[in-house]
């Protein structure tokens, strides 16, 4: 999720942690923030934006799709909205 700006290689974990901690301190954020929070947030926003879960799975490096499903926090209203848009029984209500 974090790519170095010089040669395209991933940034070192410790460097990302230091950057996040420093920027959180400067912003006055007292809550503990870590790269893990960004993984959750990124995955959730991608799924809410319509990304395929298998693509998110590959991005996060998960072997099992179940891990990706647990890892993300898709908002319940979005699930209901998707259901009403895609389920055949819901489509019949519009007719």
C-alpha positions as a LaTeX table, in Angstrom:
\begin{tabular}{lrrr}
\hline
Residue & $x$ (\AA) & $y$ (\AA) & $z$ (\AA) \\
\hline
Unk1 & 0.00 & 0.00 & 0.00 \\
Unk2 & 2.98 & 2.29 & 0.51 \\
Unk3 & 5.34 & 2.59 & $-2.44$ \\
Unk4 & 8.69 & 4.37 & $-2.27$ \\
Unk5 & 8.94 & 7.46 & $-4.44$ \\
Unk6 & 12.48 & 6.82 & $-5.71$ \\
Unk7 & 12.55 & 3.36 & $-7.23$ \\
Unk8 & 9.02 & 2.00 & $-6.78$ \\
Unk9 & 9.99 & $-0.51$ & $-4.10$ \\
Unk10 & 7.92 & $-0.83$ & $-0.94$ \\
Unk11 & 8.94 & 1.34 & 1.99 \\
Unk12 & 10.37 & $-0.39$ & 5.05 \\
Unk13 & 7.78 & $-1.14$ & 7.74 \\
Unk14 & 9.71 & 0.73 & 10.43 \\
Unk15 & 9.99 & 3.84 & 8.23 \\
Unk16 & 6.24 & 3.89 & 7.57 \\
Unk17 & 5.53 & 3.51 & 11.30 \\
Unk18 & 7.82 & 6.45 & 12.12 \\
Unk19 & 6.21 & 8.62 & 9.42 \\
Unk20 & 2.69 & 7.84 & 10.61 \\
Unk21 & 3.55 & 8.42 & 14.26 \\
Unk22 & 5.22 & 11.76 & 13.48 \\
Unk23 & 2.39 & 13.03 & 11.27 \\
Unk24 & $-0.22$ & 11.96 & 13.83 \\
Unk25 & 1.70 & 13.83 & 16.54 \\
Unk26 & 1.91 & 16.96 & 14.38 \\
Unk27 & $-1.82$ & 16.75 & 13.66 \\
Unk28 & $-2.59$ & 16.49 & 17.36 \\
Unk29 & $-4.00$ & 12.98 & 17.08 \\
Unk30 & $-3.76$ & 11.23 & 20.42 \\
Unk31 & $-5.26$ & 7.92 & 19.30 \\
Unk32 & $-2.77$ & 5.19 & 18.36 \\
Unk33 & $-2.47$ & 4.99 & 14.57 \\
Unk34 & $-0.52$ & 2.34 & 12.69 \\
Unk35 & $-0.02$ & 1.12 & 9.12 \\
Unk36 & $-2.53$ & $-1.61$ & 9.96 \\
Unk37 & $-5.27$ & 1.05 & 10.30 \\
Unk38 & $-4.43$ & 2.27 & 6.80 \\
Unk39 & $-4.74$ & $-1.29$ & 5.43 \\
Unk40 & $-8.22$ & $-1.61$ & 6.93 \\
Unk41 & $-9.25$ & 1.81 & 5.67 \\
Unk42 & $-7.84$ & 1.29 & 2.17 \\
Unk43 & $-9.50$ & $-2.10$ & 1.77 \\
Unk44 & $-12.83$ & $-0.83$ & 3.08 \\
Unk45 & $-12.84$ & 2.22 & 0.79 \\
Unk46 & $-11.90$ & 0.10 & $-2.21$ \\
Unk47 & $-14.75$ & $-2.33$ & $-1.56$ \\
Unk48 & $-17.22$ & 0.47 & $-0.89$ \\
Unk49 & $-16.07$ & 2.03 & $-4.16$ \\
Unk50 & $-16.92$ & $-1.13$ & $-6.07$ \\
Unk51 & $-13.57$ & $-2.96$ & $-6.22$ \\
Unk52 & $-13.77$ & $-6.71$ & $-6.61$ \\
Unk53 & $-12.88$ & $-8.48$ & $-3.35$ \\
Unk54 & $-10.43$ & $-10.78$ & $-5.15$ \\
Unk55 & $-8.47$ & $-7.72$ & $-6.33$ \\
Unk56 & $-8.39$ & $-6.36$ & $-2.78$ \\
Unk57 & $-7.30$ & $-9.82$ & $-1.60$ \\
Unk58 & $-4.32$ & $-9.77$ & $-3.98$ \\
Unk59 & $-3.39$ & $-6.20$ & $-3.03$ \\
Unk60 & $-3.33$ & $-7.13$ & 0.65 \\
Unk61 & $-1.45$ & $-10.36$ & $-0.04$ \\
Unk62 & $-4.04$ & $-12.65$ & 1.53 \\
Unk63 & $-3.99$ & $-16.32$ & 0.54 \\
Unk64 & $-7.58$ & $-16.93$ & 1.66 \\
Unk65 & $-10.52$ & $-14.72$ & 0.67 \\
Unk66 & $-11.95$ & $-15.30$ & 4.17 \\
Unk67 & $-9.06$ & $-13.29$ & 5.59 \\
Unk68 & $-9.95$ & $-10.35$ & 3.36 \\
Unk69 & $-13.62$ & $-10.58$ & 4.33 \\
Unk70 & $-12.75$ & $-10.41$ & 8.03 \\
Unk71 & $-10.16$ & $-7.68$ & 7.48 \\
Unk72 & $-12.52$ & $-5.20$ & 5.86 \\
Unk73 & $-15.34$ & $-3.29$ & 7.48 \\
Unk74 & $-18.02$ & $-2.78$ & 4.88 \\
Unk75 & $-20.77$ & $-0.53$ & 6.17 \\
Unk76 & $-24.15$ & $-2.23$ & 6.62 \\
Unk77 & $-26.08$ & 0.43 & 4.62 \\
Unk78 & $-23.83$ & $-0.29$ & 1.62 \\
Unk79 & $-24.59$ & $-4.00$ & 1.88 \\
Unk80 & $-28.33$ & $-3.31$ & 1.97 \\
Unk81 & $-28.05$ & $-0.90$ & $-0.97$ \\
Unk82 & $-26.14$ & $-3.47$ & $-3.03$ \\
Unk83 & $-28.69$ & $-6.13$ & $-2.15$ \\
Unk84 & $-31.60$ & $-3.96$ & $-3.23$ \\
Unk85 & $-29.85$ & $-3.08$ & $-6.50$ \\
Unk86 & $-28.80$ & $-6.60$ & $-7.45$ \\
Unk87 & $-31.15$ & $-9.19$ & $-5.94$ \\
Unk88 & $-33.74$ & $-10.47$ & $-8.47$ \\
Unk89 & $-36.61$ & $-10.24$ & $-5.98$ \\
Unk90 & $-35.79$ & $-6.57$ & $-5.33$ \\
Unk91 & $-35.68$ & $-5.87$ & $-9.07$ \\
Unk92 & $-39.22$ & $-7.27$ & $-9.42$ \\
Unk93 & $-40.50$ & $-4.61$ & $-6.99$ \\
Unk94 & $-39.61$ & $-1.90$ & $-9.50$ \\
Unk95 & $-41.74$ & $-3.48$ & $-12.24$ \\
\hline
\end{tabular}
